Amino acid sequence: MNQNNFGKQSKKSGSFFKYSDRVWQGIKAINHRYQIIRWLILIFLTLFLMMSIYMTYIAKTMDVSNLHSSLKRPTIIYDDSGHQAGQFSGQKGSYVGLKEISPNLPNAIISTEDRNFYHEHGFSVRGYGRAVLLMIKNKLLHRNYISGGGSTLTQQLVKNTYLTQQQTFNRKLKELFMSIQVANVYPKNDILTMYMNNAYFGNGVYGVQDASERYFGLPASKLPVQDAAILAGMLTNPGAFNPINHPKLSKERRNVVLYLMAENHKISMSKARALAKTPINVKNNYIYRSYYQYPYYFDAVINEAINRYGISESDIMNHGYRIYTTLNQKQQSDLQNNFRNKNNFPHNARDGAKVQAASIAMNPHTGGVTAVVGGRGKPVFRGYNRATQMTRQPGSTMKPLAVYTPALESGYRYDSKLLNKPKSYDHGTYTPKNYNNVYTGHVPMYKALAQSMNAPTVWLLNRIGVDKGFKSAEKFGIPLTNRDKNLALGLGGLSKGVSPQQMASAYTAFANKGTRTSPHYIRKIVNASGKVIVNNTGSTTHNVMSPGTAKQMTSMMLGVFDDGSGVDAKPNGYQVAGKTGSTQADNTGDSDATRDKWIVGYTPDVVLATWEGFDKTDRAQHLENLSGTGIGPLFKTEMQEIIPTTKETSFNVKDAQTIADKKNSSSSNNLDDFKQKASKVTADFDQGFDSVKKSTHQLFNKAKHFLE
């Protein structure tokens, strides 16, 4: 029975081998005929060659030759007077040379991180072998990342300065080729020095100098072996092996490093054992020095360099540029101080939400932004800037742009009479109302603007035509869509909204004789070798209105702060023209709830736009019923501090109310003169008539006497 089964199995096995042999012979014949294996090898080598060429190109174009100088030399920001205002760089800590670092630290780092550092050419073959195996494993498990690969110190330097921390095979390939390029350009000691100065050690501390001061109260040059071992041990996981937060784990990791140093013959094993028994003594002498002291302004500078001039953030941070800006440090410091003072703002909402705000100041003649603050609270690097990125409804600050300017350009005058009555438009679907429903029948244009009356504004827009208002607003640089071609445009009802920076730019046309200037921050950029790569010598201008119209508009808008809606925002001792605005909050259950408050004001030397409101408006978060200071006093304080930093040029026009009063007074005087002269003529006539009458009577008597 067993023999029969064995025979059957032998026959099956023989058949299988014959079949397998037949298949193999067929494959060999096909391969012999079509050279498949050679084609596969050729395709693989071609792909490898193309990938190598591409990665080499990437490595070459990164220009690693500037790496050392850029880490040592930060990018410096200069203000409008050429004075240094701050600096930033990819090197986040204090940079020190290798001679200023205790040899205990590089010995500990090399023993732990990369023992073959002085013998390899930027990468480790065994490390990449592990990376390939891990990649295959993760692909089989459907993971789109690799789990590390024994990166050398050179690779870690490249990753920290040029690449992301994302664990992908593409990133590892870039890291490989760039590491080779770095190894070609720099000697080993320079690479090691750059690595130690750029490494992260937890608690926001970068570089061995600041880490030594932060954890041990010593400069890096005086670091003993046991403390050097702690810092070297932190490199793999600064959070877990932090001697402040995790002293036990830190000590265990330190002792591992000490034994690795002994294995690598940097210290003796007996010394390693002795030091392993010593306690960790933490002392903090680190003083944080921030050179990024104007965060919202510096963020805007970086954004402009990226978006307008095509310079990457990495280049800005790492290439040691000198950037000359339009910044006024006094104005910027004052704005920031005002925003830090909670007494300048309404109290928080019932749910604790903070009232937000944004302010931006511009030179109306050059377009240079002199100061900007984009919010309250602690800013983050290149975070949200409400002054430049936010879009909100502008409310009545749109009236001068979309209604009164085109009306003057169409032949109306500052004192033209406007209808000030409730009136419906668009077949009765739209009825604008004045604040508190107060109407006067008719009102002069300057008073309608100063008092921010809605009914006469919409009536005027309807008379000149929405198309004229639409085109005028576009000239002022307001972003509009076809959906904005309606009468609500006159009251600032836009489909998208505007930013404070756009409103400030729009109002430069009034301060600059009818010509609008586009905002900018950068005047010039010089690279590390002294070459000027950006030279923004001219201003971008746009003609909006005639100088005469600009003068009449300024005359009317002076009344906004003298006796109009912005009287509480007028700075003491100064004349300011401009406009206030607010928007209604919907879905709050409060008909008086306000979503946004605006003031845009100017002198001949500066334009300031300020916005106030909540990031999110709802029943709990709106501006009504909040105690504390409103936007008027904030704007007043800002202008009182900004104007003295300018030329303090006076307006060459009086406010419209004064001109109208003088005109009316002149008309009244002329009427009185006319009445006096008319009375004199009448008196003279009466006197003459009496004289004639008397003479006639005497003549008649003489004649009568003669006849008798």
Tab-separated table of C-alpha atoms in Angstrom, residues 104-105 108 201 211-212 215-218 222-234 243 250 254 257-258 275 278-283:
chain	number	residue	atom	x	y	z
A	104	ASN	CA	34.172	66.411	24.757
A	105	LEU	CA	31.049	67.303	22.775
A	108	ALA	CA	30.370	62.231	22.366
A	201	PHE	CA	18.076	70.365	22.029
A	211	ALA	CA	22.024	74.336	25.025
A	212	SER	CA	25.078	74.405	27.317
A	215	TYR	CA	20.919	73.105	30.871
A	216	PHE	CA	24.250	73.551	32.669
A	217	GLY	CA	24.883	77.302	32.953
A	218	LEU	CA	28.183	76.960	31.083
A	222	LYS	CA	33.772	74.543	29.270
A	223	LEU	CA	31.435	71.557	28.980
A	224	PRO	CA	32.691	68.501	30.957
A	225	VAL	CA	32.423	64.948	29.609
A	226	GLN	CA	29.314	63.940	31.571
A	227	ASP	CA	27.359	67.025	30.448
A	228	ALA	CA	28.552	66.644	26.866
A	229	ALA	CA	27.188	63.090	26.976
A	230	ILE	CA	23.776	64.402	28.028
A	231	LEU	CA	23.591	66.794	25.069
A	232	ALA	CA	24.781	64.119	22.640
A	233	GLY	CA	22.158	61.736	24.012
A	234	MET	CA	19.382	64.276	23.476
A	243	PRO	CA	17.336	66.576	31.829
A	250	SER	CA	18.260	61.586	30.663
A	254	ARG	CA	23.838	59.768	29.307
A	257	VAL	CA	26.668	57.589	25.609
A	258	LEU	CA	29.518	57.391	28.130
A	275	LEU	CA	31.047	59.366	35.523
A	278	THR	CA	27.565	61.179	39.125
A	279	PRO	CA	24.272	63.077	39.451
A	280	ILE	CA	22.951	65.525	36.868
A	281	ASN	CA	23.302	69.156	37.922
A	282	VAL	CA	20.986	71.422	35.957
A	283	LYS	CA	21.541	75.190	35.892
